[in-house]
Tab-separated table of C-alpha atoms and ligand atoms in Angstrom:
chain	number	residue	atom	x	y	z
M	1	UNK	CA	69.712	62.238	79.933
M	2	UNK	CA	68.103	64.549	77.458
M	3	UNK	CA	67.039	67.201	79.913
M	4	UNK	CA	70.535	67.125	81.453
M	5	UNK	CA	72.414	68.000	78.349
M	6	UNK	CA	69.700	70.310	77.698
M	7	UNK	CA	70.210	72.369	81.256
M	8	UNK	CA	74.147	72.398	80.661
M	9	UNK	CA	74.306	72.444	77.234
M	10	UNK	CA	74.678	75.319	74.980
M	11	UNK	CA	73.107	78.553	75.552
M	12	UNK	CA	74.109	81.947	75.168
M	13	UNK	CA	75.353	83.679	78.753
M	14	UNK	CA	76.682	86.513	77.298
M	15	UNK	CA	75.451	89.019	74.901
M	16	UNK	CA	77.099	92.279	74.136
M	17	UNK	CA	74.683	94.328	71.892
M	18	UNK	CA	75.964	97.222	70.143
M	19	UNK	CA	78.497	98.489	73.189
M	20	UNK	CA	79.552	102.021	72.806
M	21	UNK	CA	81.978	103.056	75.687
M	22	UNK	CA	84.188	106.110	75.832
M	23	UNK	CA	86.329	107.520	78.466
M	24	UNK	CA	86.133	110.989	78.317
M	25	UNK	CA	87.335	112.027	74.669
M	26	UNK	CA	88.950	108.385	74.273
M	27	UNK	CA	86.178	105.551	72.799
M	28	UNK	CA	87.100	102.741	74.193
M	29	UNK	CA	84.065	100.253	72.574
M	30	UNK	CA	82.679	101.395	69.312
M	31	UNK	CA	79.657	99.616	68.679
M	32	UNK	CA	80.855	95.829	69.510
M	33	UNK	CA	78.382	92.963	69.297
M	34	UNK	CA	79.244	89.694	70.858
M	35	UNK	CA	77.994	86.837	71.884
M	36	UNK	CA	79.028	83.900	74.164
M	37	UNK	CA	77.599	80.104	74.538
M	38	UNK	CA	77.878	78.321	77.537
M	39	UNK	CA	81.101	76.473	77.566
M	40	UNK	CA	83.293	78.189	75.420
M	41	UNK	CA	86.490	79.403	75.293
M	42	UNK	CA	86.990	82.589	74.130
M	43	UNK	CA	90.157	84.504	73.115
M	44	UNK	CA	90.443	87.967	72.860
M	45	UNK	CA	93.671	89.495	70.750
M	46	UNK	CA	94.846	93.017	69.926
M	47	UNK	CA	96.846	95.514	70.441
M	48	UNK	CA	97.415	97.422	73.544
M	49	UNK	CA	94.110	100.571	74.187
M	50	UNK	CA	92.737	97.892	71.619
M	51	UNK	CA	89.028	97.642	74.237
M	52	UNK	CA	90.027	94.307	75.377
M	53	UNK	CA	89.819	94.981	78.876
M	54	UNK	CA	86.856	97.473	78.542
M	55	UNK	CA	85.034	94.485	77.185
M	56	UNK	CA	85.994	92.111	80.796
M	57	UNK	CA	84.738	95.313	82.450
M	58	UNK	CA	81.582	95.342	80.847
M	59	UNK	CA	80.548	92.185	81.308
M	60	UNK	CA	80.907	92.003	85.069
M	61	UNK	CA	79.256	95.090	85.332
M	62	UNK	CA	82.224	97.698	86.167
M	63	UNK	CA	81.693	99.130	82.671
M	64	UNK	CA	79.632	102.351	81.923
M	65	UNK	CA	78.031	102.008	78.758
M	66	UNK	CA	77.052	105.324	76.578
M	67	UNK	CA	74.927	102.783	74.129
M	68	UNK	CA	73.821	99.283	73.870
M	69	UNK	CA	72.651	96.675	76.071
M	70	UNK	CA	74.622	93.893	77.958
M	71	UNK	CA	73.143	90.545	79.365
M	72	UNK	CA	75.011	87.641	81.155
M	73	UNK	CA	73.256	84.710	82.537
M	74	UNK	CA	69.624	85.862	81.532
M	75	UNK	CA	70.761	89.432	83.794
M	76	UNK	CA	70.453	92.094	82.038
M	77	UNK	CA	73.771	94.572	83.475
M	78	UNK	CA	72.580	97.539	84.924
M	79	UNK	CA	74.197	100.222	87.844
M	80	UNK	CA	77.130	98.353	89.473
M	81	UNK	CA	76.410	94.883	88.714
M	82	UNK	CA	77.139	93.095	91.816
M	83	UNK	CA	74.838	90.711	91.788
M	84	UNK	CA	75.870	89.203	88.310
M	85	UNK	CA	79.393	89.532	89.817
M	86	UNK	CA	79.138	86.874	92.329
M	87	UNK	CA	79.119	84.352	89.402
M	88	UNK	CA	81.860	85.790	87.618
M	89	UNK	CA	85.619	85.009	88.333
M	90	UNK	CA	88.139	87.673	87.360
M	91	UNK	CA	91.659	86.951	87.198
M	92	UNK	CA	94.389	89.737	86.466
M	93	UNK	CA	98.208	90.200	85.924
M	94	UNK	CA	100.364	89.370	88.636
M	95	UNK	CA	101.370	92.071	90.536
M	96	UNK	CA	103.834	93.126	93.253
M	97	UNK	CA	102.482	91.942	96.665
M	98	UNK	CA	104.424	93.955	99.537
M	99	UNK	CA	106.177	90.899	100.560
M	100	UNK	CA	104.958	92.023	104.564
M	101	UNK	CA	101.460	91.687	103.894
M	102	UNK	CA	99.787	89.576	106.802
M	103	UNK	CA	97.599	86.946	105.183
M	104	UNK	CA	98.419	83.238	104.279
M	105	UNK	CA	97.499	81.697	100.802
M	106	UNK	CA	94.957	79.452	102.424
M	107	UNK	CA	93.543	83.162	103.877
M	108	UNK	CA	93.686	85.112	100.225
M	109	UNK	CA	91.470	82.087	98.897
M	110	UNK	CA	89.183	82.194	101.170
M	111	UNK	CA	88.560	85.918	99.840
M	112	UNK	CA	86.385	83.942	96.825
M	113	UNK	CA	84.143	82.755	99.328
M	114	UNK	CA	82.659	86.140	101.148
M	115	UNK	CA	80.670	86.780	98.258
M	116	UNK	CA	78.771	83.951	98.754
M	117	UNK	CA	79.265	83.948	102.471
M	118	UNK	CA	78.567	87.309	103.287
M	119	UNK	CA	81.539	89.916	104.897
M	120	UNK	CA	80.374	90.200	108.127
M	121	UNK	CA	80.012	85.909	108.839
M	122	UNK	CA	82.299	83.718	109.418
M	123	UNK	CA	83.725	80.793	107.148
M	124	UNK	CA	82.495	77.378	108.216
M	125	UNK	CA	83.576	73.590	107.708
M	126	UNK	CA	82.389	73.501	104.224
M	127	UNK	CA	84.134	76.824	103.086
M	128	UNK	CA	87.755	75.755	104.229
M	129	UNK	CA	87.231	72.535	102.664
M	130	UNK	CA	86.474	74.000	99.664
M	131	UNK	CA	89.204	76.205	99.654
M	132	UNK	CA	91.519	73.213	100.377
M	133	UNK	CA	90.273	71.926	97.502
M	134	UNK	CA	90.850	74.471	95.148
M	135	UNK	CA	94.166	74.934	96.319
M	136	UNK	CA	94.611	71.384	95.683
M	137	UNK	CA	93.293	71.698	92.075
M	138	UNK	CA	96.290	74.453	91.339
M	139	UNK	CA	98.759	72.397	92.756
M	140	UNK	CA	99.265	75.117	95.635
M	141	UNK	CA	98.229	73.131	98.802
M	142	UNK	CA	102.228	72.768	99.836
M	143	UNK	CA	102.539	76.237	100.175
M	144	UNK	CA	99.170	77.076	101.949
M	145	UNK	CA	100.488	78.662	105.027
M	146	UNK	CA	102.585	80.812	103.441
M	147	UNK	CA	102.703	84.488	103.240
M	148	UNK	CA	101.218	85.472	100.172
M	149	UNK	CA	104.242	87.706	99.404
M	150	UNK	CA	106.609	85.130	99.379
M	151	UNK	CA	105.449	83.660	96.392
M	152	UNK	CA	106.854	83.825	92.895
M	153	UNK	CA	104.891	85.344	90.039
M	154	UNK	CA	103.592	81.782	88.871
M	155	UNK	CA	102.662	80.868	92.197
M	156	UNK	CA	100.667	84.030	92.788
M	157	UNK	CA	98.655	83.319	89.605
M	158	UNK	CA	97.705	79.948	90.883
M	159	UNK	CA	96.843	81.172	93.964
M	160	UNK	CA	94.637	84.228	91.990
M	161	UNK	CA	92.781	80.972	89.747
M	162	UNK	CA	91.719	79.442	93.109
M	163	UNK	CA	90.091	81.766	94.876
M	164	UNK	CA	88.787	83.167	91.698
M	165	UNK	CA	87.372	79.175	91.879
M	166	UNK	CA	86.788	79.566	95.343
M	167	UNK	CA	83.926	81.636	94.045
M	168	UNK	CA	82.031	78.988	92.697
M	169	UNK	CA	81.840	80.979	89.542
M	170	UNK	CA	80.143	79.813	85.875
M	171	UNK	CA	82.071	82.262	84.021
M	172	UNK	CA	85.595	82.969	83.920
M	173	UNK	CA	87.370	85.963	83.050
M	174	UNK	CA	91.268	86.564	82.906
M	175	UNK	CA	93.034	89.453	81.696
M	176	UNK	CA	96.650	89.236	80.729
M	177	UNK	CA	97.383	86.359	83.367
M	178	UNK	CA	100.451	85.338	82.015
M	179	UNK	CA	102.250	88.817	81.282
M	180	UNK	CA	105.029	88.955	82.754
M	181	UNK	CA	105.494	85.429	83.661
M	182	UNK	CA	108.281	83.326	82.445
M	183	UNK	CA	108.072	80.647	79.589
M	184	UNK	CA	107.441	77.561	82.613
M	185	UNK	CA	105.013	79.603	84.236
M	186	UNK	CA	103.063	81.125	81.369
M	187	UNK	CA	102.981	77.611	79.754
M	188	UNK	CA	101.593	75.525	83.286
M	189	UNK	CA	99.206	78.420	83.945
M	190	UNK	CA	97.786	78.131	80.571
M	191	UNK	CA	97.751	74.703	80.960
M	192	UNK	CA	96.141	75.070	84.042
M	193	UNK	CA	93.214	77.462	82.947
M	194	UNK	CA	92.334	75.143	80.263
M	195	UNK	CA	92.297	71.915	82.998
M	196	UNK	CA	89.921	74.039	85.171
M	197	UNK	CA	87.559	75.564	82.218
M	198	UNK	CA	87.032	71.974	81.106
M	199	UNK	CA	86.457	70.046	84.584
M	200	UNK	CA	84.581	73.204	85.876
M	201	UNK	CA	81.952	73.436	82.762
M	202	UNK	CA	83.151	77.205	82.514
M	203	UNK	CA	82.403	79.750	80.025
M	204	UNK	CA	85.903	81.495	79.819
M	205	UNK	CA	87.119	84.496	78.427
M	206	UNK	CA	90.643	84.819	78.122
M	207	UNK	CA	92.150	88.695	77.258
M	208	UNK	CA	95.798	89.473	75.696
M	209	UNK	CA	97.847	91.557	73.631
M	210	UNK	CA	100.552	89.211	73.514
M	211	UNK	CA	101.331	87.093	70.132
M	212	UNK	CA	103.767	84.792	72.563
M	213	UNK	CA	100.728	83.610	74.727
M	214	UNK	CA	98.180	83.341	72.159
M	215	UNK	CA	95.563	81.302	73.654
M	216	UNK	CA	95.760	79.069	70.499
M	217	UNK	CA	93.738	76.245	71.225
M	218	UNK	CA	90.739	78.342	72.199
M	219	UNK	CA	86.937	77.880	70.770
M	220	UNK	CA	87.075	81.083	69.066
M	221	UNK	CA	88.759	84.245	68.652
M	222	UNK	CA	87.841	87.884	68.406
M	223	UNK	CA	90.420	90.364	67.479
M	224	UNK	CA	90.099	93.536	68.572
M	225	UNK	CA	91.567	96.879	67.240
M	226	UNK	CA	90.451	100.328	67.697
M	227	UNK	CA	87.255	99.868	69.809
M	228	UNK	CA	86.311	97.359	67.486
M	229	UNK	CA	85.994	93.722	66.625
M	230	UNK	CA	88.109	93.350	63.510
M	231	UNK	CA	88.027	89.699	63.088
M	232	UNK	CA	86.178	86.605	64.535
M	233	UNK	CA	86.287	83.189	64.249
M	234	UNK	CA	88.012	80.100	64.577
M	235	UNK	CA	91.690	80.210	65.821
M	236	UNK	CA	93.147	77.807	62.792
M	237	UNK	CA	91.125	80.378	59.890
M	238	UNK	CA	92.023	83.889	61.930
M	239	UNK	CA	95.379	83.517	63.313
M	240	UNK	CA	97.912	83.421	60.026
M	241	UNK	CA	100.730	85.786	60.326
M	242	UNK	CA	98.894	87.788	57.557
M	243	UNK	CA	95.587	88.729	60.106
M	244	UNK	CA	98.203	89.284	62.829
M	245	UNK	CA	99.932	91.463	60.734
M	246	UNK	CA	97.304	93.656	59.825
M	247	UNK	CA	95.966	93.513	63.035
M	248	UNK	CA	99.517	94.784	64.635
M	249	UNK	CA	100.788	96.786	62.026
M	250	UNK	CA	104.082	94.976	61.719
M	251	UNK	CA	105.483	92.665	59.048
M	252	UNK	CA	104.387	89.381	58.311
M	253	UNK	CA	108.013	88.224	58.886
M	254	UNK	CA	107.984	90.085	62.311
M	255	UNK	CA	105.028	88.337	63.410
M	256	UNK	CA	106.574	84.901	62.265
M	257	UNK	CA	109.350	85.709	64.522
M	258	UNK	CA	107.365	86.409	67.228
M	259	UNK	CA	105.269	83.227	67.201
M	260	UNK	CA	107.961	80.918	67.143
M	261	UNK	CA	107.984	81.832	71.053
M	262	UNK	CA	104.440	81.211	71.379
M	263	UNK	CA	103.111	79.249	74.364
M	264	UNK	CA	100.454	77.535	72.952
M	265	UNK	CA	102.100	77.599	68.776
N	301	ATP	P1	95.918	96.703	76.926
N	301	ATP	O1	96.287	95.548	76.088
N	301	ATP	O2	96.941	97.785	76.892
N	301	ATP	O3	95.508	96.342	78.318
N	301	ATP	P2	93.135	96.964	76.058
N	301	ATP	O4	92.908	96.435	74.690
N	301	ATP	O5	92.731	96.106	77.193
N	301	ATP	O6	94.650	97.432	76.198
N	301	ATP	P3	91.459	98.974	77.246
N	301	ATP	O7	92.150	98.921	78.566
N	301	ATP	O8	90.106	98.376	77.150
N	301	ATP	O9	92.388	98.369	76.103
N	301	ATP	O10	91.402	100.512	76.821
N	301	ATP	C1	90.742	100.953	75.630
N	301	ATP	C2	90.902	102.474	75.517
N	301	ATP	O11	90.249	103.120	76.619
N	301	ATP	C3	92.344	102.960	75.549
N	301	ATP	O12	92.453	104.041	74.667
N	301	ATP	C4	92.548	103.433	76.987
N	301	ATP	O13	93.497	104.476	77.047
N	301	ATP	C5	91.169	103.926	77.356
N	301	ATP	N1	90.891	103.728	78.782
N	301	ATP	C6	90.794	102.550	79.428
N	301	ATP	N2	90.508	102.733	80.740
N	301	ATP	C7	90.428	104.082	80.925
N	301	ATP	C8	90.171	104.926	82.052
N	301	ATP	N3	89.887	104.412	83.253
N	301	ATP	N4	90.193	106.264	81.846
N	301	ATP	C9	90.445	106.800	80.644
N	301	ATP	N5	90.680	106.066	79.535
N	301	ATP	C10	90.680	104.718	79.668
């Protein structure tokens, strides 16, 4: 028993040492530390050009750093990464899929499963079970034959968690994946990420610049502005409407307003 919790218990998976990333003339990371345990669930708030997303990119080893070091799972991240990106899950905003695009749902999750399967071999027994599975999990198995383009945004999001599950990954990363959602489907995808993060031992981190969808109940947050972290810590100590308010440059009152749509409030 001891030497189980010991192999899944804490641990850090991801550590961000003194990350200095610029595009061009723009820095995007300014000397950001940060480190992840196994398990947790991270949230990652600021304003837009904040470096939230630079910081996702980073850590599955899309990122080019000028400075600092990055390790995730033990790996340290150098060149392009893939290796270290088999394990990682990366979920984005939903966007417009041309609505003639030829592949079913069931197809698009079986995307997760080439990295582990290899492009050029074919998916056996065990692969389409375990995308049935997944698609199961998100509640999407009705609609498994249908043409990914005929999905609403909510669907599509579900569909994007399971084959990002499809994956088999440990850690979890998901930038905006409620923008542009509505209030139902922002609310059962949050929902849903938490479900999966829990029952899937996942180490999640979970990006946005949105106060409506702040991922509330979350381990720990980091706000971001500038490059830089600018706060850490736990969400019931950071995220009072006078932090936010700094942090956005708006007016407590504004920010009060804003949270009464919240998601997760
Ligand atoms: P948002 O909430 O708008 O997605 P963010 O906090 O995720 O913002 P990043 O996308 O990490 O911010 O961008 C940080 C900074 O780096 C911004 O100033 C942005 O303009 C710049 N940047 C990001 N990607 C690129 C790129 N490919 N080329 C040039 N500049 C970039």
């Amino acid at each position: 028993m001891g030497r189980c919790l010991e192999m899944h218990g804490a641990g850090t998976v991801i550590e961000i040492e003194s990350a200095v990333v610029s595009y061009r003339e723009d820095i995007a990371l300014r000397d950001v530390s940060l480190h992840v345990e196994r398990g947790e669930f991270v949230g990652i708030i600021g304003p837009n050009g904040a470096g939230k997303t630079t910081i996702l990119t980073i850590v599955n080893g899309l990122g080019k750093l000028l400075s600092g070091k990055v390790t995730v799972m033990g790996m340290k991240i150098t060149g392009n990464g893939q290796e270290v990106r088999k394990r990682i899950g990366y979920v984005a905003q939903a966007e417009n899929i041309d609505p003639r695009m030829p592949m079913s749902v069931r197809e698009v999750v079986m995307l997760g499963r080439y990295g582990q399967i290899g492009l050029l071999r074919k998916p056996g027994r065990h692969d389409w079970e375990l995308v049935d599975e997944m698609l199961e999990l998100v509640g999407m198995s009705h609609l498994a034959c249908r043409p990914i383009g005929h999905l609403s945004g909510g669907e599509q999001q579900k569909t994007a968690i399971a084959r990002c599950l499809a994956q088999e990954p440990e850690i979890l990363l998901l930038d905006e994946p409620t923008a542009s959602l509505d209030w139902k489907a922002q609310t059962e995808i949050l929902g849903l990420v938490k479900l999966i993060h829990a029952s899937k031992s996942l180490t999640t981190l979970f990006v946005t610049h949105d106060l409506g969808s702040l991922p509330i109940s979350c381990d720990r947050v980091i706000l971001m502005k500038n490059g830089r972290i600018w706060g850490e810590g736990s969400p019931e100590r950071l995220l009072t409407d006078q932090n936010l308010g700094r942090l956005y440059d708006m007016p407590e009152s504004a920010v009060r307003e804003k949270r009464k749509e919240a998601v997760f409030a």
